[in-house]
PDB file of C-alpha atoms in Angstrom:
ATOM      1  CA  ILE A   1      -5.815  20.615 -30.497  1.00 71.00           C
ATOM      2  CA  ASN A   2      -5.214  20.254 -26.745  1.00 72.00           C
ATOM      3  CA  LYS A   3      -3.927  16.695 -26.978  1.00 75.00           C
ATOM      4  CA  GLY A   4      -1.534  17.565 -29.786  1.00 75.00           C
ATOM      5  CA  LYS A   5      -0.339  20.687 -27.929  1.00 74.00           C
ATOM      6  CA  VAL A   6      -0.965  22.898 -30.955  1.00 83.00           C
ATOM      7  CA  PHE A   7       0.798  26.230 -30.501  1.00 82.00           C
ATOM      8  CA  SER A   8      -1.949  28.335 -32.094  1.00 86.00           C
ATOM      9  CA  TYR A   9      -4.452  28.382 -34.946  1.00 83.00           C
ATOM     10  CA  ILE A  10      -5.177  30.803 -37.807  1.00 85.00           C
ATOM     11  CA  GLN A  11      -8.685  31.927 -38.578  1.00 84.00           C
ATOM     12  CA  LYS A  12     -10.039  32.517 -42.037  1.00 87.00           C
ATOM     13  CA  PRO A  13      -9.912  34.786 -43.813  1.00 88.00           C
ATOM     14  CA  VAL A  14      -6.124  34.729 -43.425  1.00 88.00           C
ATOM     15  CA  GLU A  15      -4.575  38.112 -42.746  1.00 88.00           C
ATOM     16  CA  LYS A  16      -0.896  38.748 -43.347  1.00 89.00           C
ATOM     17  CA  GLU A  17       0.262  40.555 -40.169  1.00 89.00           C
ATOM     18  CA  PRO A  18      -1.500  38.364 -37.562  1.00 87.00           C
ATOM     19  CA  THR A  19      -0.320  35.235 -39.411  1.00 89.00           C
ATOM     20  CA  LEU A  20       3.309  36.416 -39.528  1.00 90.00           C
ATOM     21  CA  LYS A  21       3.151  37.217 -35.791  1.00 89.00           C
ATOM     22  CA  ILE A  22       1.877  33.703 -34.986  1.00 88.00           C
ATOM     23  CA  ILE A  23       4.638  32.115 -37.109  1.00 89.00           C
ATOM     24  CA  ASN A  24       7.284  34.339 -35.507  1.00 87.00           C
ATOM     25  CA  ASP A  25       6.062  33.513 -31.978  1.00 86.00           C
ATOM     26  CA  ALA A  26       5.984  29.786 -32.794  1.00 87.00           C
ATOM     27  CA  LEU A  27       9.555  29.844 -34.085  1.00 86.00           C
ATOM     28  CA  GLY A  28      10.620  31.745 -30.966  1.00 83.00           C
ATOM     29  CA  GLU A  29       9.060  29.148 -28.657  1.00 81.00           C
ATOM     30  CA  TYR A  30      10.616  26.313 -30.674  1.00 81.00           C
ATOM     31  CA  ALA A  31      14.065  27.920 -30.375  1.00 78.00           C
ATOM     32  CA  GLU A  32      13.555  28.374 -26.631  1.00 74.00           C
ATOM     33  CA  LYS A  33      12.671  24.686 -26.223  1.00 77.00           C
ATOM     34  CA  LEU A  34      15.783  23.683 -28.186  1.00 74.00           C
ATOM     35  CA  GLN A  35      17.907  25.867 -25.919  1.00 72.00           C
ATOM     36  CA  THR A  36      16.282  24.319 -22.831  1.00 70.00           C
ATOM     37  CA  ARG A  37      17.057  20.831 -24.115  1.00 74.00           C
ATOM     38  CA  GLU A  38      20.690  21.790 -24.742  1.00 75.00           C
ATOM     39  CA  THR A  39      20.947  23.304 -21.260  1.00 74.00           C
ATOM     40  CA  ILE A  40      19.545  20.127 -19.694  1.00 74.00           C
ATOM     41  CA  GLU A  41      22.074  18.003 -21.599  1.00 77.00           C
ATOM     42  CA  ASP A  42      24.899  20.270 -20.417  1.00 78.00           C
ATOM     43  CA  THR A  43      23.622  19.968 -16.836  1.00 74.00           C
ATOM     44  CA  LYS A  44      23.543  16.161 -17.063  1.00 77.00           C
ATOM     45  CA  LYS A  45      27.125  16.157 -18.343  1.00 78.00           C
ATOM     46  CA  GLN A  46      28.230  18.357 -15.432  1.00 75.00           C
ATOM     47  CA  ILE A  47      26.408  16.062 -12.977  1.00 73.00           C
ATOM     48  CA  LYS A  48      28.266  13.014 -14.314  1.00 74.00           C
ATOM     49  CA  GLU A  49      31.652  14.760 -14.086  1.00 75.00           C
ATOM     50  CA  ARG A  50      30.981  15.967 -10.546  1.00 71.00           C
ATOM     51  CA  PHE A  51      29.686  12.531  -9.507  1.00 69.00           C
ATOM     52  CA  VAL A  52      32.886  10.814 -10.638  1.00 69.00           C
ATOM     53  CA  GLU A  53      34.915  13.331  -8.648  1.00 66.00           C
ATOM     54  CA  ILE A  54      32.941  12.816  -5.420  1.00 64.00           C
ATOM     55  CA  TYR A  55      32.438   9.072  -5.949  1.00 64.00           C
ATOM     56  CA  GLU A  56      36.171   8.406  -6.092  1.00 63.00           C
ATOM     57  CA  SER A  57      36.725  10.080  -2.726  1.00 60.00           C
ATOM     58  CA  VAL A  58      33.730   8.333  -1.128  1.00 63.00           C
ATOM     59  CA  ALA A  59      34.313   4.832  -2.549  1.00 65.00           C
ATOM     60  CA  GLN A  60      37.659   4.334  -0.820  1.00 63.00           C
ATOM     61  CA  GLY A  61      36.208   5.182   2.579  1.00 62.00           C
ATOM     62  CA  ILE A  62      33.106   3.042   2.032  1.00 67.00           C
ATOM     63  CA  ALA A  63      35.238   0.057   0.963  1.00 69.00           C
ATOM     64  CA  HIS A  64      37.213   0.408   4.202  1.00 66.00           C
ATOM     65  CA  HIS A  65      34.009   0.484   6.280  1.00 65.00           C
ATOM     66  CA  VAL A  66      32.486  -2.475   4.442  1.00 72.00           C
ATOM     67  CA  ASN A  67      35.621  -4.497   5.133  1.00 73.00           C
ATOM     68  CA  ASN A  68      35.520  -3.519   8.817  1.00 70.00           C
ATOM     69  CA  GLY A  69      31.826  -4.428   8.932  1.00 71.00           C
ATOM     70  CA  LEU A  70      32.587  -7.934   7.708  1.00 78.00           C
ATOM     71  CA  VAL A  71      35.243  -8.548  10.385  1.00 81.00           C
ATOM     72  CA  PRO A  72      32.758  -9.455  13.194  1.00 78.00           C
ATOM     73  CA  THR A  73      30.914 -11.829  10.841  1.00 81.00           C
ATOM     74  CA  LYS A  74      34.115 -13.567   9.728  1.00 84.00           C
ATOM     75  CA  THR A  75      35.363 -13.800  13.317  1.00 86.00           C
ATOM     76  CA  PHE A  76      32.020 -15.276  14.413  1.00 84.00           C
ATOM     77  CA  TYR A  77      32.235 -18.033  11.799  1.00 83.00           C
ATOM     78  CA  ASP A  78      35.944 -18.645  12.453  1.00 86.00           C
ATOM     79  CA  LEU A  79      35.159 -19.310  16.114  1.00 87.00           C
ATOM     80  CA  LEU A  80      31.952 -21.260  15.478  1.00 87.00           C
ATOM     81  CA  PRO A  81      33.454 -24.807  15.182  1.00 87.00           C
ATOM     82  CA  LYS A  82      35.322 -24.391  18.467  1.00 86.00           C
ATOM     83  CA  LYS A  83      32.267 -22.913  20.208  1.00 84.00           C
ATOM     84  CA  LEU A  84      30.046 -25.764  18.961  1.00 87.00           C
ATOM     85  CA  GLU A  85      32.478 -28.353  20.345  1.00 85.00           C
ATOM     86  CA  SER A  86      32.439 -26.542  23.660  1.00 86.00           C
ATOM     87  CA  PHE A  87      28.625 -26.433  23.502  1.00 83.00           C
ATOM     88  CA  LYS A  88      28.493 -30.238  23.043  1.00 83.00           C
ATOM     89  CA  GLU A  89      30.513 -30.535  26.249  1.00 82.00           C
ATOM     90  CA  GLY A  90      27.852 -28.542  28.070  1.00 83.00           C
ATOM     91  CA  ASN A  91      29.538 -25.151  27.956  1.00 84.00           C
ATOM     92  CA  TYR A  92      27.262 -22.464  26.521  1.00 84.00           C
ATOM     93  CA  ASP A  93      28.949 -19.143  25.750  1.00 86.00           C
ATOM     94  CA  GLU A  94      26.086 -16.681  26.221  1.00 83.00           C
ATOM     95  CA  ASP A  95      28.130 -13.666  25.114  1.00 83.00           C
ATOM     96  CA  TYR A  96      29.227 -15.392  21.894  1.00 82.00           C
ATOM     97  CA  PHE A  97      25.837 -16.814  20.881  1.00 82.00           C
ATOM     98  CA  GLY A  98      24.015 -13.699  22.065  1.00 82.00           C
ATOM     99  CA  ASN A  99      25.793 -10.363  21.851  1.00 82.00           C
ATOM    100  CA  PHE A 100      28.508 -11.368  19.371  1.00 83.00           C
ATOM    101  CA  PHE A 101      25.984 -13.073  17.080  1.00 84.00           C
ATOM    102  CA  ASN A 102      23.656 -10.052  17.107  1.00 82.00           C
ATOM    103  CA  GLN A 103      26.553  -7.714  16.349  1.00 78.00           C
ATOM    104  CA  ALA A 104      27.699  -9.874  13.429  1.00 80.00           C
ATOM    105  CA  VAL A 105      24.164  -9.991  11.978  1.00 80.00           C
ATOM    106  CA  HIS A 106      23.740  -6.229  12.442  1.00 74.00           C
ATOM    107  CA  ASP A 107      26.995  -5.393  10.662  1.00 77.00           C
ATOM    108  CA  LEU A 108      26.343  -7.895   7.864  1.00 80.00           C
ATOM    109  CA  THR A 109      22.900  -6.326   7.314  1.00 78.00           C
ATOM    110  CA  ASN A 110      24.543  -2.908   7.016  1.00 72.00           C
ATOM    111  CA  VAL A 111      27.018  -4.289   4.479  1.00 77.00           C
ATOM    112  CA  GLN A 112      24.113  -5.643   2.413  1.00 79.00           C
ATOM    113  CA  LYS A 113      22.397  -2.241   2.513  1.00 76.00           C
ATOM    114  CA  ILE A 114      25.580  -0.480   1.398  1.00 75.00           C
ATOM    115  CA  ILE A 115      25.952  -2.920  -1.486  1.00 78.00           C
ATOM    116  CA  GLY A 116      22.329  -2.135  -2.355  1.00 76.00           C
ATOM    117  CA  MET A 117      23.175   1.571  -2.496  1.00 75.00           C
ATOM    118  CA  PHE A 118      26.018   0.962  -4.926  1.00 75.00           C
ATOM    119  CA  THR A 119      23.811  -1.326  -7.010  1.00 80.00           C
ATOM    120  CA  TRP A 120      21.449   1.633  -7.433  1.00 80.00           C
ATOM    121  CA  VAL A 121      24.398   3.846  -8.388  1.00 76.00           C
ATOM    122  CA  ARG A 122      25.407   1.356 -11.081  1.00 78.00           C
ATOM    123  CA  ASN A 123      21.887   1.002 -12.495  1.00 83.00           C
ATOM    124  CA  CYS A 124      20.767   4.622 -12.208  1.00 81.00           C
ATOM    125  CA  LYS A 125      21.515   6.649 -15.338  1.00 85.00           C
ATOM    126  CA  VAL A 126      21.907  10.424 -15.248  1.00 84.00           C
ATOM    127  CA  GLU A 127      20.393  10.442 -18.735  1.00 85.00           C
ATOM    128  CA  ASP A 128      17.101   9.330 -17.163  1.00 86.00           C
ATOM    129  CA  PHE A 129      16.899  12.254 -14.737  1.00 87.00           C
ATOM    130  CA  ILE A 130      13.820  14.410 -15.349  1.00 89.00           C
ATOM    131  CA  GLU A 131      12.648  17.820 -14.148  1.00 90.00           C
ATOM    132  CA  ASN A 132      10.615  17.787 -10.931  1.00 91.00           C
ATOM    133  CA  ASN A 133       8.766  20.395  -8.921  1.00 91.00           C
ATOM    134  CA  MET A 134      10.464  20.999  -5.569  1.00 89.00           C
ATOM    135  CA  GLU A 135       7.214  20.984  -3.585  1.00 88.00           C
ATOM    136  CA  ASP A 136       6.373  17.489  -4.892  1.00 88.00           C
ATOM    137  CA  LEU A 137       9.675  16.072  -3.623  1.00 90.00           C
ATOM    138  CA  VAL A 138       9.160  16.960   0.028  1.00 87.00           C
ATOM    139  CA  LEU A 139       7.213  13.937   1.245  1.00 75.00           C
ATOM    140  CA  THR A 140       7.154  12.832   4.865  1.00 68.00           C
ATOM    141  CA  ASN A 141       5.084   9.670   4.536  1.00 69.00           C
ATOM    142  CA  ILE A 142       8.029   7.401   3.670  1.00 68.00           C
ATOM    143  CA  HIS A 143      10.855   5.880   5.743  1.00 69.00           C
ATOM    144  CA  GLY A 144       8.931   6.381   8.990  1.00 78.00           C
ATOM    145  CA  VAL A 145       9.243  10.170   8.970  1.00 88.00           C
ATOM    146  CA  GLU A 146       5.658  10.906  10.010  1.00 89.00           C
ATOM    147  CA  GLU A 147       5.961   8.468  12.919  1.00 89.00           C
ATOM    148  CA  VAL A 148       9.130  10.126  14.236  1.00 89.00           C
ATOM    149  CA  LEU A 149       7.637  13.626  13.931  1.00 92.00           C
ATOM    150  CA  LYS A 150       4.487  12.548  15.775  1.00 91.00           C
ATOM    151  CA  GLU A 151       6.308  10.519  18.423  1.00 91.00           C
ATOM    152  CA  ARG A 152       8.669  13.356  19.325  1.00 91.00           C
ATOM    153  CA  LYS A 153       6.044  16.106  18.833  1.00 94.00           C
ATOM    154  CA  ILE A 154       8.252  17.799  16.240  1.00 94.00           C
ATOM    155  CA  LYS A 155       6.736  20.435  13.969  1.00 94.00           C
ATOM    156  CA  LEU A 156       7.987  20.380  10.369  1.00 94.00           C
ATOM    157  CA  GLU A 157       8.099  23.813   8.757  1.00 94.00           C
ATOM    158  CA  LYS A 158       8.573  24.141   4.979  1.00 93.00           C
ATOM    159  CA  GLU A 159       9.913  27.243   3.265  1.00 94.00           C
ATOM    160  CA  ILE A 160       9.604  26.616  -0.487  1.00 93.00           C
ATOM    161  CA  PRO A 161       9.228  29.642  -2.798  1.00 92.00           C
ATOM    162  CA  THR A 162       6.645  29.190  -5.557  1.00 89.00           C
ATOM    163  CA  ASP A 163       8.963  30.558  -8.249  1.00 89.00           C
ATOM    164  CA  LEU A 164      11.732  27.972  -7.840  1.00 91.00           C
ATOM    165  CA  PRO A 165      12.985  26.355 -11.056  1.00 91.00           C
ATOM    166  CA  GLN A 166      12.412  22.631 -11.458  1.00 91.00           C
ATOM    167  CA  VAL A 167      15.232  20.328 -10.386  1.00 92.00           C
ATOM    168  CA  LEU A 168      16.765  17.675 -12.656  1.00 91.00           C
ATOM    169  CA  VAL A 169      16.849  14.563 -10.469  1.00 91.00           C
ATOM    170  CA  ASP A 170      15.970  10.936  -9.865  1.00 91.00           C
ATOM    171  CA  ARG A 171      12.565  11.556  -8.299  1.00 91.00           C
ATOM    172  CA  LEU A 172      12.265   8.573  -5.934  1.00 90.00           C
ATOM    173  CA  LYS A 173      15.836   8.720  -4.627  1.00 91.00           C
ATOM    174  CA  THR A 174      15.657  12.472  -4.065  1.00 93.00           C
ATOM    175  CA  GLN A 175      12.428  12.000  -2.099  1.00 93.00           C
ATOM    176  CA  GLU A 176      14.199   9.314  -0.082  1.00 91.00           C
ATOM    177  CA  MET A 177      17.187  11.563   0.648  1.00 92.00           C
ATOM    178  CA  ILE A 178      15.017  14.489   1.772  1.00 94.00           C
ATOM    179  CA  SER A 179      12.886  12.213   3.963  1.00 92.00           C
ATOM    180  CA  LEU A 180      15.934  10.646   5.625  1.00 90.00           C
ATOM    181  CA  LEU A 181      17.476  14.051   6.364  1.00 93.00           C
ATOM    182  CA  ILE A 182      14.218  15.224   7.939  1.00 93.00           C
ATOM    183  CA  LYS A 183      13.853  12.008   9.945  1.00 90.00           C
ATOM    184  CA  ASN A 184      17.383  12.108  11.342  1.00 88.00           C
ATOM    185  CA  CYS A 185      17.012  15.761  12.310  1.00 91.00           C
ATOM    186  CA  ALA A 186      13.691  14.975  14.011  1.00 91.00           C
ATOM    187  CA  LYS A 187      15.339  12.165  16.000  1.00 88.00           C
ATOM    188  CA  GLU A 188      17.938  14.500  17.474  1.00 87.00           C
ATOM    189  CA  ALA A 189      15.874  17.658  17.886  1.00 90.00           C
ATOM    190  CA  PRO A 190      14.583  18.404  21.401  1.00 90.00           C
ATOM    191  CA  GLU A 191      11.114  16.968  21.896  1.00 91.00           C
ATOM    192  CA  GLY A 192       8.421  19.508  21.061  1.00 94.00           C
ATOM    193  CA  SER A 193      10.759  21.650  18.927  1.00 94.00           C
ATOM    194  CA  ARG A 194      10.795  22.120  15.156  1.00 94.00           C
ATOM    195  CA  VAL A 195      12.642  21.007  12.040  1.00 95.00           C
ATOM    196  CA  VAL A 196      12.827  23.464   9.134  1.00 96.00           C
ATOM    197  CA  PHE A 197      13.066  22.456   5.473  1.00 96.00           C
ATOM    198  CA  LYS A 198      14.160  25.365   3.300  1.00 96.00           C
ATOM    199  CA  ALA A 199      14.698  25.589  -0.470  1.00 95.00           C
ATOM    200  CA  GLU A 200      16.159  28.550  -2.326  1.00 94.00           C
ATOM    201  CA  ASN A 201      17.356  29.368  -5.804  1.00 92.00           C
ATOM    202  CA  GLY A 202      21.085  29.075  -6.420  1.00 85.00           C
ATOM    203  CA  ASN A 203      23.398  29.430  -9.390  1.00 81.00           C
ATOM    204  CA  GLY A 204      22.171  26.624 -11.671  1.00 83.00           C
ATOM    205  CA  SER A 205      20.832  24.744  -8.670  1.00 90.00           C
ATOM    206  CA  VAL A 206      18.230  24.690  -5.921  1.00 94.00           C
ATOM    207  CA  LYS A 207      19.820  24.639  -2.481  1.00 95.00           C
ATOM    208  CA  ILE A 208      17.900  22.602   0.079  1.00 95.00           C
ATOM    209  CA  LYS A 209      18.647  22.753   3.781  1.00 96.00           C
ATOM    210  CA  VAL A 210      17.188  20.813   6.719  1.00 96.00           C
ATOM    211  CA  THR A 211      17.804  22.457  10.095  1.00 96.00           C
ATOM    212  CA  ARG A 212      17.117  21.292  13.621  1.00 94.00           C
ATOM    213  CA  GLN A 213      17.553  22.851  17.044  1.00 90.00           C
ATOM    214  CA  GLY A 214      19.435  21.299  19.931  1.00 87.00           C
ATOM    215  CA  PRO A 215      22.984  20.094  20.705  1.00 83.00           C
ATOM    216  CA  GLY A 216      25.369  20.142  17.761  1.00 86.00           C
ATOM    217  CA  TYR A 217      28.438  18.133  16.807  1.00 85.00           C
ATOM    218  CA  LYS A 218      32.105  18.703  17.417  1.00 84.00           C
ATOM    219  CA  PRO A 219      34.130  19.281  14.214  1.00 85.00           C
ATOM    220  CA  GLU A 220      35.816  15.879  14.514  1.00 83.00           C
ATOM    221  CA  GLU A 221      32.414  14.167  14.804  1.00 82.00           C
ATOM    222  CA  ILE A 222      30.956  15.496  11.537  1.00 84.00           C
ATOM    223  CA  PRO A 223      32.852  13.108   9.165  1.00 81.00           C
ATOM    224  CA  ARG A 224      31.727  10.182  11.333  1.00 79.00           C
ATOM    225  CA  LEU A 225      28.077  11.030  10.665  1.00 82.00           C
ATOM    226  CA  PHE A 226      28.505   9.370   7.266  1.00 80.00           C
ATOM    227  CA  ASP A 227      30.178   6.246   8.645  1.00 74.00           C
ATOM    228  CA  PRO A 228      27.515   3.490   8.580  1.00 69.00           C
ATOM    229  CA  PHE A 229      29.262   1.566  11.372  1.00 64.00           C
ATOM    230  CA  TYR A 230      30.073   4.394  13.773  1.00 63.00           C
ATOM    231  CA  LYS A 231      28.138   4.379  17.043  1.00 57.00           C
ATOM    232  CA  PHE A 232      27.545   7.647  18.824  1.00 52.00           C
ATOM    233  CA  ASP A 233      27.244   7.820  22.582  1.00 48.00           C
ATOM    234  CA  LYS A 234      23.510   7.225  22.993  1.00 43.00           C
ATOM    235  CA  ALA A 235      23.459   9.532  26.008  1.00 38.00           C
ATOM    236  CA  LEU A 236      24.465  12.398  23.719  1.00 41.00           C
ATOM    237  CA  GLN A 237      23.153  11.446  20.271  1.00 46.00           C
ATOM    238  CA  ASP A 238      19.898   9.508  20.332  1.00 48.00           C
ATOM    239  CA  GLY A 239      18.921   7.715  17.184  1.00 51.00           C
ATOM    240  CA  ILE A 240      21.329   9.128  14.596  1.00 55.00           C
ATOM    241  CA  SER A 241      21.745   6.664  11.729  1.00 62.00           C
ATOM    242  CA  GLY A 242      25.099   6.692   9.969  1.00 70.00           C
ATOM    243  CA  LEU A 243      23.685   4.277   7.407  1.00 73.00           C
ATOM    244  CA  ASP A 244      20.843   6.678   6.541  1.00 81.00           C
ATOM    245  CA  LEU A 245      23.255   9.584   6.146  1.00 85.00           C
ATOM    246  CA  THR A 246      25.635   7.450   4.069  1.00 83.00           C
ATOM    247  CA  ASN A 247      22.701   6.727   1.791  1.00 85.00           C
ATOM    248  CA  CYS A 248      21.973  10.473   1.564  1.00 89.00           C
ATOM    249  CA  TYR A 249      25.608  11.179   0.731  1.00 86.00           C
ATOM    250  CA  ILE A 250      25.613   8.624  -2.098  1.00 87.00           C
ATOM    251  CA  ILE A 251      22.336   9.954  -3.535  1.00 90.00           C
ATOM    252  CA  ALA A 252      23.717  13.516  -3.406  1.00 90.00           C
ATOM    253  CA  ALA A 253      26.934  12.357  -5.106  1.00 87.00           C
ATOM    254  CA  LYS A 254      24.948  10.786  -7.943  1.00 87.00           C
ATOM    255  CA  HIS A 255      23.438  14.238  -8.503  1.00 89.00           C
ATOM    256  CA  GLY A 256      26.871  15.864  -8.599  1.00 87.00           C
ATOM    257  CA  SER A 257      26.538  17.305  -5.100  1.00 89.00           C
ATOM    258  CA  GLU A 258      27.385  16.445  -1.506  1.00 89.00           C
ATOM    259  CA  VAL A 259      25.806  16.731   1.929  1.00 92.00           C
ATOM    260  CA  LYS A 260      27.279  19.702   3.772  1.00 93.00           C
ATOM    261  CA  VAL A 261      26.919  19.860   7.552  1.00 93.00           C
ATOM    262  CA  GLU A 262      26.972  23.025   9.640  1.00 93.00           C
ATOM    263  CA  SER A 263      26.727  22.621  13.391  1.00 90.00           C
ATOM    264  CA  GLN A 264      26.901  25.041  16.294  1.00 82.00           C
ATOM    265  CA  PRO A 265      27.104  23.582  19.816  1.00 72.00           C
ATOM    266  CA  ASP A 266      23.846  23.952  21.766  1.00 73.00           C
ATOM    267  CA  GLU A 267      22.228  25.970  18.965  1.00 81.00           C
ATOM    268  CA  GLU A 268      21.370  24.264  15.679  1.00 89.00           C
ATOM    269  CA  THR A 269      22.590  21.820  13.054  1.00 93.00           C
ATOM    270  CA  SER A 270      21.804  21.826   9.337  1.00 95.00           C
ATOM    271  CA  PHE A 271      22.305  19.465   6.398  1.00 95.00           C
ATOM    272  CA  ALA A 272      22.450  21.102   2.943  1.00 96.00           C
ATOM    273  CA  VAL A 273      22.475  19.723  -0.611  1.00 95.00           C
ATOM    274  CA  ASP A 274      22.538  21.507  -3.983  1.00 94.00           C
ATOM    275  CA  LEU A 275      20.162  19.934  -6.511  1.00 94.00           C
ATOM    276  CA  PRO A 276      20.832  20.629 -10.224  1.00 90.00           C
ATOM    277  CA  THR A 277      18.324  22.390 -12.452  1.00 89.00           C
ATOM    278  CA  GLY A 278      17.865  22.370 -16.194  1.00 71.00           C
ATOM    279  CA  GLN A 279      18.417  26.109 -16.351  1.00 67.00           C
TER     280      GLN A 279
END
């Protein structure tokens, strides 16, 4: 009975009224499950439509950045024959074989990671999204999050209501996105402060927000947060990873959403994403 998920059972001797009530309740639950399935299918359709809309605007910018990221690598190889000839003559260009080489490798690695993101986008099917409990998605033991929290003495506070609806998502990628948002906030929060993860019910979605204290961003800096090749002044922004946030933006786009940034100078900064539900 338990394994087959039997709705109910009827005892002998069979009585008319209790039996009719059981049948009526069973039909009601069946109809409710059908409606839930239809709602989930509608949600998946909306996710796909929203993804296409966001993806088109993101893809052009990413293509531009990927091309720019390949420029140092191409330049390095274009100059290599000449530099090798010079090296044979006893002239070693330390800046070329050191700094320039490291920069080319760094940018090429970022390009490979971006291509990996888009490979996931191509292979990930919205039809495979399943309902997940919000509490189960907030993990901090991946992508070095626990290490950053411990190293910087940051306290992570979670505000997750118990009555939240389940979200319709790719479980692993959503966990990755949440972890990366927490990690990047922890990197830039003042040492010994806190990072707050908050989830609340929205209209057909669950809104998640990760907030940190400390210096914020200027309005013109916010778009650059999602540029995988942009380098912030390390004296002002320590450890922010444009590649991580680009990854978050792509994961959010696949779920028909986007990463919204709110920042107030010298007060706090937050990153918010709306996750779809099957309701």
